[in-house]
PDB file of C-alpha atoms in Angstrom:
ATOM      1  CA  HIS A  26     -44.801   9.605   4.763  1.00 89.00           C
ATOM      2  CA  ARG A  27     -43.095   6.360   5.722  1.00 94.00           C
ATOM      3  CA  LEU A  28     -39.885   6.811   3.667  1.00 95.00           C
ATOM      4  CA  SER A  29     -39.466  10.352   5.003  1.00 95.00           C
ATOM      5  CA  GLN A  30     -39.747   9.046   8.569  1.00 95.00           C
ATOM      6  CA  ILE A  31     -37.194   6.308   7.854  1.00 96.00           C
ATOM      7  CA  ALA A  32     -34.768   8.805   6.295  1.00 95.00           C
ATOM      8  CA  SER A  33     -35.184  11.199   9.229  1.00 93.00           C
ATOM      9  CA  GLY A  34     -34.524   8.380  11.689  1.00 96.00           C
ATOM     10  CA  MET A  35     -31.363   7.370   9.849  1.00 95.00           C
ATOM     11  CA  TYR A  36     -30.175  10.979   9.731  1.00 92.00           C
ATOM     12  CA  GLU A  37     -30.754  11.457  13.472  1.00 94.00           C
ATOM     13  CA  GLY A  38     -29.089   8.104  14.161  1.00 95.00           C
ATOM     14  CA  ALA A  39     -26.016   9.179  12.210  1.00 93.00           C
ATOM     15  CA  HIS A  40     -25.789  12.345  14.317  1.00 93.00           C
ATOM     16  CA  ARG A  41     -25.975  10.269  17.514  1.00 95.00           C
ATOM     17  CA  LYS A  42     -23.277   7.843  16.337  1.00 95.00           C
ATOM     18  CA  VAL A  43     -20.863  10.602  15.385  1.00 95.00           C
ATOM     19  CA  ALA A  44     -21.514  12.464  18.648  1.00 96.00           C
ATOM     20  CA  GLU A  45     -20.789   9.283  20.622  1.00 96.00           C
ATOM     21  CA  PHE A  46     -17.641   8.703  18.551  1.00 96.00           C
ATOM     22  CA  ILE A  47     -16.159  12.059  19.688  1.00 97.00           C
ATOM     23  CA  GLY A  48     -17.504  11.943  23.253  1.00 96.00           C
ATOM     24  CA  ALA A  49     -20.012  14.734  22.656  1.00 96.00           C
ATOM     25  CA  ARG A  50     -22.632  14.420  25.371  1.00 90.00           C
ATOM     26  CA  GLY A  51     -23.951  17.857  24.558  1.00 92.00           C
ATOM     27  CA  GLY A  52     -23.449  20.669  22.120  1.00 94.00           C
ATOM     28  CA  VAL A  53     -24.531  20.724  18.506  1.00 94.00           C
ATOM     29  CA  LEU A  54     -23.207  18.531  15.724  1.00 95.00           C
ATOM     30  CA  VAL A  55     -23.541  19.733  12.129  1.00 94.00           C
ATOM     31  CA  PHE A  56     -22.710  17.719   9.047  1.00 95.00           C
ATOM     32  CA  THR A  57     -20.542  19.642   6.587  1.00 96.00           C
ATOM     33  CA  LYS A  58     -18.831  18.694   3.358  1.00 96.00           C
ATOM     34  CA  ASN A  59     -15.363  18.611   4.998  1.00 96.00           C
ATOM     35  CA  THR A  60     -13.083  20.115   7.640  1.00 97.00           C
ATOM     36  CA  THR A  61     -12.548  23.251   5.556  1.00 97.00           C
ATOM     37  CA  GLU A  62     -16.264  24.035   5.466  1.00 96.00           C
ATOM     38  CA  GLY A  63     -16.544  23.526   9.228  1.00 97.00           C
ATOM     39  CA  ILE A  64     -13.676  25.903   9.943  1.00 98.00           C
ATOM     40  CA  ASN A  65     -14.998  28.482   7.486  1.00 97.00           C
ATOM     41  CA  THR A  66     -18.434  28.267   9.103  1.00 96.00           C
ATOM     42  CA  VAL A  67     -16.910  29.262  12.437  1.00 97.00           C
ATOM     43  CA  ALA A  68     -14.670  31.929  10.860  1.00 97.00           C
ATOM     44  CA  SER A  69     -17.636  33.482   9.069  1.00 95.00           C
ATOM     45  CA  GLY A  70     -20.166  33.101  11.843  1.00 95.00           C
ATOM     46  CA  LEU A  71     -18.602  34.617  14.952  1.00 95.00           C
ATOM     47  CA  GLY A  72     -19.453  38.250  14.185  1.00 93.00           C
ATOM     48  CA  TRP A  73     -15.953  39.654  14.243  1.00 97.00           C
ATOM     49  CA  GLN A  74     -15.260  43.283  15.096  1.00 96.00           C
ATOM     50  CA  LYS A  75     -12.303  45.441  14.170  1.00 98.00           C
ATOM     51  CA  GLY A  76      -9.637  44.940  16.840  1.00 98.00           C
ATOM     52  CA  ASP A  77     -10.609  41.342  17.685  1.00 98.00           C
ATOM     53  CA  ARG A  78      -7.751  38.832  17.740  1.00 98.00           C
ATOM     54  CA  VAL A  79      -7.267  35.239  16.587  1.00 98.00           C
ATOM     55  CA  ILE A  80      -4.292  33.098  17.509  1.00 98.00           C
ATOM     56  CA  THR A  81      -3.212  30.233  15.274  1.00 98.00           C
ATOM     57  CA  THR A  82       0.068  28.498  14.398  1.00 98.00           C
ATOM     58  CA  VAL A  83       2.504  27.867  11.561  1.00 97.00           C
ATOM     59  CA  LEU A  84       1.616  24.162  11.794  1.00 97.00           C
ATOM     60  CA  GLU A  85      -1.832  24.680  10.322  1.00 97.00           C
ATOM     61  CA  HIS A  86      -3.133  23.213   7.106  1.00 95.00           C
ATOM     62  CA  HIS A  87      -4.345  26.033   4.843  1.00 96.00           C
ATOM     63  CA  SER A  88      -7.892  25.043   5.820  1.00 96.00           C
ATOM     64  CA  ASN A  89      -7.154  26.285   9.343  1.00 97.00           C
ATOM     65  CA  LEU A  90      -5.005  29.252   8.367  1.00 97.00           C
ATOM     66  CA  LEU A  91      -6.457  31.039   5.351  1.00 97.00           C
ATOM     67  CA  PRO A  92      -9.930  31.649   6.878  1.00 98.00           C
ATOM     68  CA  TRP A  93      -8.292  33.423   9.821  1.00 98.00           C
ATOM     69  CA  LEU A  94      -5.882  35.405   7.624  1.00 98.00           C
ATOM     70  CA  ARG A  95      -8.830  36.587   5.549  1.00 97.00           C
ATOM     71  CA  LEU A  96     -10.298  38.178   8.682  1.00 98.00           C
ATOM     72  CA  ARG A  97      -7.463  40.711   8.512  1.00 98.00           C
ATOM     73  CA  GLU A  98      -9.543  42.411   5.793  1.00 97.00           C
ATOM     74  CA  ARG A  99     -12.124  43.135   8.533  1.00 96.00           C
ATOM     75  CA  GLY A 100      -9.558  44.542  10.951  1.00 98.00           C
ATOM     76  CA  VAL A 101      -9.049  41.342  12.938  1.00 98.00           C
ATOM     77  CA  GLU A 102      -5.500  40.818  14.177  1.00 98.00           C
ATOM     78  CA  VAL A 103      -4.043  37.351  13.595  1.00 98.00           C
ATOM     79  CA  GLU A 104      -1.109  36.169  15.680  1.00 98.00           C
ATOM     80  CA  ILE A 105       0.782  33.104  14.508  1.00 98.00           C
ATOM     81  CA  ILE A 106       2.659  30.983  17.043  1.00 98.00           C
ATOM     82  CA  LYS A 107       5.652  28.837  16.135  1.00 98.00           C
ATOM     83  CA  PRO A 108       6.396  25.397  17.611  1.00 97.00           C
ATOM     84  CA  ASP A 109       9.657  24.328  19.211  1.00 97.00           C
ATOM     85  CA  GLY A 110      12.360  22.449  17.290  1.00 96.00           C
ATOM     86  CA  ASP A 111      10.449  19.178  17.659  1.00 96.00           C
ATOM     87  CA  GLY A 112       7.252  20.667  16.200  1.00 97.00           C
ATOM     88  CA  ILE A 113       5.420  20.892  19.532  1.00 98.00           C
ATOM     89  CA  LEU A 114       3.517  23.997  20.588  1.00 98.00           C
ATOM     90  CA  ASP A 115       4.372  25.450  24.002  1.00 98.00           C
ATOM     91  CA  PRO A 116       1.190  26.274  25.972  1.00 98.00           C
ATOM     92  CA  ALA A 117       3.078  29.137  27.651  1.00 98.00           C
ATOM     93  CA  ASP A 118       3.286  30.864  24.253  1.00 98.00           C
ATOM     94  CA  PHE A 119      -0.517  30.938  24.134  1.00 98.00           C
ATOM     95  CA  GLU A 120      -0.758  32.256  27.670  1.00 97.00           C
ATOM     96  CA  THR A 121       1.547  35.116  26.670  1.00 98.00           C
ATOM     97  CA  ALA A 122      -0.190  35.773  23.334  1.00 98.00           C
ATOM     98  CA  ILE A 123      -3.783  35.899  24.612  1.00 98.00           C
ATOM     99  CA  THR A 124      -4.991  39.414  25.365  1.00 98.00           C
ATOM    100  CA  ASP A 125      -8.372  40.824  26.330  1.00 97.00           C
ATOM    101  CA  LYS A 126      -9.069  41.255  22.580  1.00 98.00           C
ATOM    102  CA  THR A 127      -8.435  37.576  21.749  1.00 98.00           C
ATOM    103  CA  ARG A 128     -11.664  35.774  20.832  1.00 98.00           C
ATOM    104  CA  LEU A 129     -10.406  32.495  19.433  1.00 98.00           C
ATOM    105  CA  VAL A 130      -7.445  30.132  19.315  1.00 98.00           C
ATOM    106  CA  ALA A 131      -7.452  27.837  16.254  1.00 98.00           C
ATOM    107  CA  ILE A 132      -5.023  24.911  16.297  1.00 98.00           C
ATOM    108  CA  THR A 133      -4.473  21.538  14.722  1.00 98.00           C
ATOM    109  CA  HIS A 134      -4.488  18.474  16.936  1.00 98.00           C
ATOM    110  CA  ALA A 135      -2.068  16.536  14.724  1.00 96.00           C
ATOM    111  CA  SER A 136       0.092  18.079  12.021  1.00 93.00           C
ATOM    112  CA  ASN A 137      -0.671  16.848   8.524  1.00 89.00           C
ATOM    113  CA  VAL A 138       3.004  17.395   7.587  1.00 91.00           C
ATOM    114  CA  ILE A 139       5.147  16.284  10.532  1.00 93.00           C
ATOM    115  CA  GLY A 140       2.614  14.262  12.534  1.00 91.00           C
ATOM    116  CA  THR A 141       3.212  15.881  15.909  1.00 96.00           C
ATOM    117  CA  ILE A 142       0.384  15.700  18.442  1.00 97.00           C
ATOM    118  CA  GLN A 143      -0.200  19.003  20.182  1.00 98.00           C
ATOM    119  CA  PRO A 144      -0.894  19.560  23.923  1.00 98.00           C
ATOM    120  CA  VAL A 145      -4.528  20.480  23.359  1.00 98.00           C
ATOM    121  CA  ARG A 146      -5.694  19.988  26.954  1.00 97.00           C
ATOM    122  CA  GLU A 147      -3.092  22.397  28.285  1.00 98.00           C
ATOM    123  CA  ILE A 148      -3.830  25.003  25.613  1.00 98.00           C
ATOM    124  CA  SER A 149      -7.602  24.686  26.059  1.00 98.00           C
ATOM    125  CA  LYS A 150      -7.218  25.068  29.834  1.00 98.00           C
ATOM    126  CA  ILE A 151      -5.438  28.394  29.273  1.00 98.00           C
ATOM    127  CA  CYS A 152      -8.177  29.459  26.852  1.00 98.00           C
ATOM    128  CA  LYS A 153     -10.904  28.623  29.389  1.00 97.00           C
ATOM    129  CA  GLU A 154      -9.106  30.536  32.149  1.00 98.00           C
ATOM    130  CA  LYS A 155      -8.895  33.575  29.887  1.00 98.00           C
ATOM    131  CA  GLY A 156     -12.413  33.319  28.412  1.00 97.00           C
ATOM    132  CA  VAL A 157     -11.208  32.549  24.880  1.00 98.00           C
ATOM    133  CA  LEU A 158     -12.842  30.073  22.484  1.00 98.00           C
ATOM    134  CA  ILE A 159     -10.757  27.240  21.024  1.00 98.00           C
ATOM    135  CA  LEU A 160     -11.254  25.534  17.673  1.00 98.00           C
ATOM    136  CA  LEU A 161      -9.553  22.211  17.047  1.00 98.00           C
ATOM    137  CA  ASP A 162      -8.791  20.955  13.549  1.00 98.00           C
ATOM    138  CA  GLY A 163      -9.183  17.223  14.058  1.00 97.00           C
ATOM    139  CA  ALA A 164      -8.847  16.183  10.415  1.00 96.00           C
ATOM    140  CA  GLN A 165      -5.689  14.175  11.105  1.00 95.00           C
ATOM    141  CA  SER A 166      -6.351  13.081  14.696  1.00 96.00           C
ATOM    142  CA  VAL A 167      -9.992  11.968  14.769  1.00 96.00           C
ATOM    143  CA  PRO A 168      -9.367   9.017  12.411  1.00 93.00           C
ATOM    144  CA  HIS A 169      -6.415   7.738  14.485  1.00 93.00           C
ATOM    145  CA  ILE A 170      -6.782   8.822  18.126  1.00 94.00           C
ATOM    146  CA  ARG A 171      -9.658   8.383  20.560  1.00 95.00           C
ATOM    147  CA  ILE A 172     -11.242  11.844  20.856  1.00 96.00           C
ATOM    148  CA  ASP A 173     -13.381  13.093  23.711  1.00 96.00           C
ATOM    149  CA  VAL A 174     -14.413  16.725  23.284  1.00 97.00           C
ATOM    150  CA  LYS A 175     -15.366  16.981  26.954  1.00 94.00           C
ATOM    151  CA  ASP A 176     -11.899  15.830  28.012  1.00 95.00           C
ATOM    152  CA  LEU A 177     -10.161  18.110  25.490  1.00 97.00           C
ATOM    153  CA  GLU A 178     -12.371  21.063  26.541  1.00 96.00           C
ATOM    154  CA  VAL A 179     -12.556  22.512  23.047  1.00 98.00           C
ATOM    155  CA  ASP A 180     -15.398  24.727  21.843  1.00 98.00           C
ATOM    156  CA  PHE A 181     -15.307  23.634  18.190  1.00 98.00           C
ATOM    157  CA  LEU A 182     -14.079  20.436  16.556  1.00 98.00           C
ATOM    158  CA  CYS A 183     -13.912  20.016  12.785  1.00 98.00           C
ATOM    159  CA  PHE A 184     -13.019  16.869  10.836  1.00 97.00           C
ATOM    160  CA  SER A 185     -13.641  15.073   7.537  1.00 96.00           C
ATOM    161  CA  GLY A 186     -15.168  11.721   6.696  1.00 89.00           C
ATOM    162  CA  HIS A 187     -12.798  11.014   3.815  1.00 87.00           C
ATOM    163  CA  LYS A 188      -9.836  10.879   6.215  1.00 85.00           C
ATOM    164  CA  MET A 189     -11.436   7.912   7.981  1.00 83.00           C
ATOM    165  CA  LEU A 190     -12.690   5.703   5.165  1.00 75.00           C
ATOM    166  CA  GLY A 191     -15.875   7.710   4.710  1.00 80.00           C
ATOM    167  CA  PRO A 192     -16.962   9.233   1.441  1.00 84.00           C
ATOM    168  CA  THR A 193     -15.582  12.465   0.059  1.00 89.00           C
ATOM    169  CA  GLY A 194     -17.955  15.334   0.748  1.00 91.00           C
ATOM    170  CA  THR A 195     -18.659  14.447   4.393  1.00 92.00           C
ATOM    171  CA  GLY A 196     -17.449  16.323   7.430  1.00 96.00           C
ATOM    172  CA  VAL A 197     -18.412  17.410  10.913  1.00 97.00           C
ATOM    173  CA  LEU A 198     -18.500  20.648  12.859  1.00 97.00           C
ATOM    174  CA  TRP A 199     -19.186  20.083  16.538  1.00 98.00           C
ATOM    175  CA  MET A 200     -19.893  23.130  18.707  1.00 97.00           C
ATOM    176  CA  ARG A 201     -20.050  23.131  22.502  1.00 96.00           C
ATOM    177  CA  ASP A 202     -22.302  26.191  22.395  1.00 91.00           C
ATOM    178  CA  PRO A 203     -23.793  27.091  19.000  1.00 84.00           C
ATOM    179  CA  GLN A 204     -23.013  30.793  19.223  1.00 82.00           C
ATOM    180  CA  ILE A 205     -22.216  31.293  15.552  1.00 87.00           C
ATOM    181  CA  GLU A 206     -24.528  32.835  13.014  1.00 86.00           C
ATOM    182  CA  PRO A 207     -25.587  30.335  10.347  1.00 82.00           C
ATOM    183  CA  LEU A 208     -24.195  30.891   6.859  1.00 80.00           C
ATOM    184  CA  PHE A 209     -27.399  29.779   5.168  1.00 81.00           C
ATOM    185  CA  LEU A 210     -30.998  30.287   6.241  1.00 82.00           C
ATOM    186  CA  GLY A 211     -34.131  28.481   5.201  1.00 81.00           C
ATOM    187  CA  GLY A 212     -35.198  24.885   4.947  1.00 71.00           C
ATOM    188  CA  GLY A 213     -35.326  22.929   8.170  1.00 59.00           C
TER     189      GLY A 213
END
């Protein structure tokens, strides 16, 4: 009926606006309740196997650390990279750490504690060269820095609405290629 069509149009329009905001000219954008849910959706949906590897860093908010550490229970190895004395990650450390078993690199764009901006383009370039997915926690950067997922070459971007004057309970998971298994089935 008419109200359903109006609501659907507004919902689709919101998706378009958010996609434009992050430079997403493709991929799939999913509304979540926050950054944590987006990251957990990826962590739970990639079909991990014993022996797979994830690389993350000591700079991560628990939202982008604990889901990966939990994968250890399934036999996934988690390597944690440390920044330099100024809190900046060295892309060479990722090049060294990535092996043929590495499936994903999960990093923050901007630290929620020290505010450092990480060299995402350089790290994502290494990931692409080695065939490894990269997830970017944009909770702190998306509200303050112009983001273009095509330019950053990330596979997943997660962020929250409440960090940018939106309501609590809103977030986004953008995926370049929706290769994760959905957590919930049914509905539309």
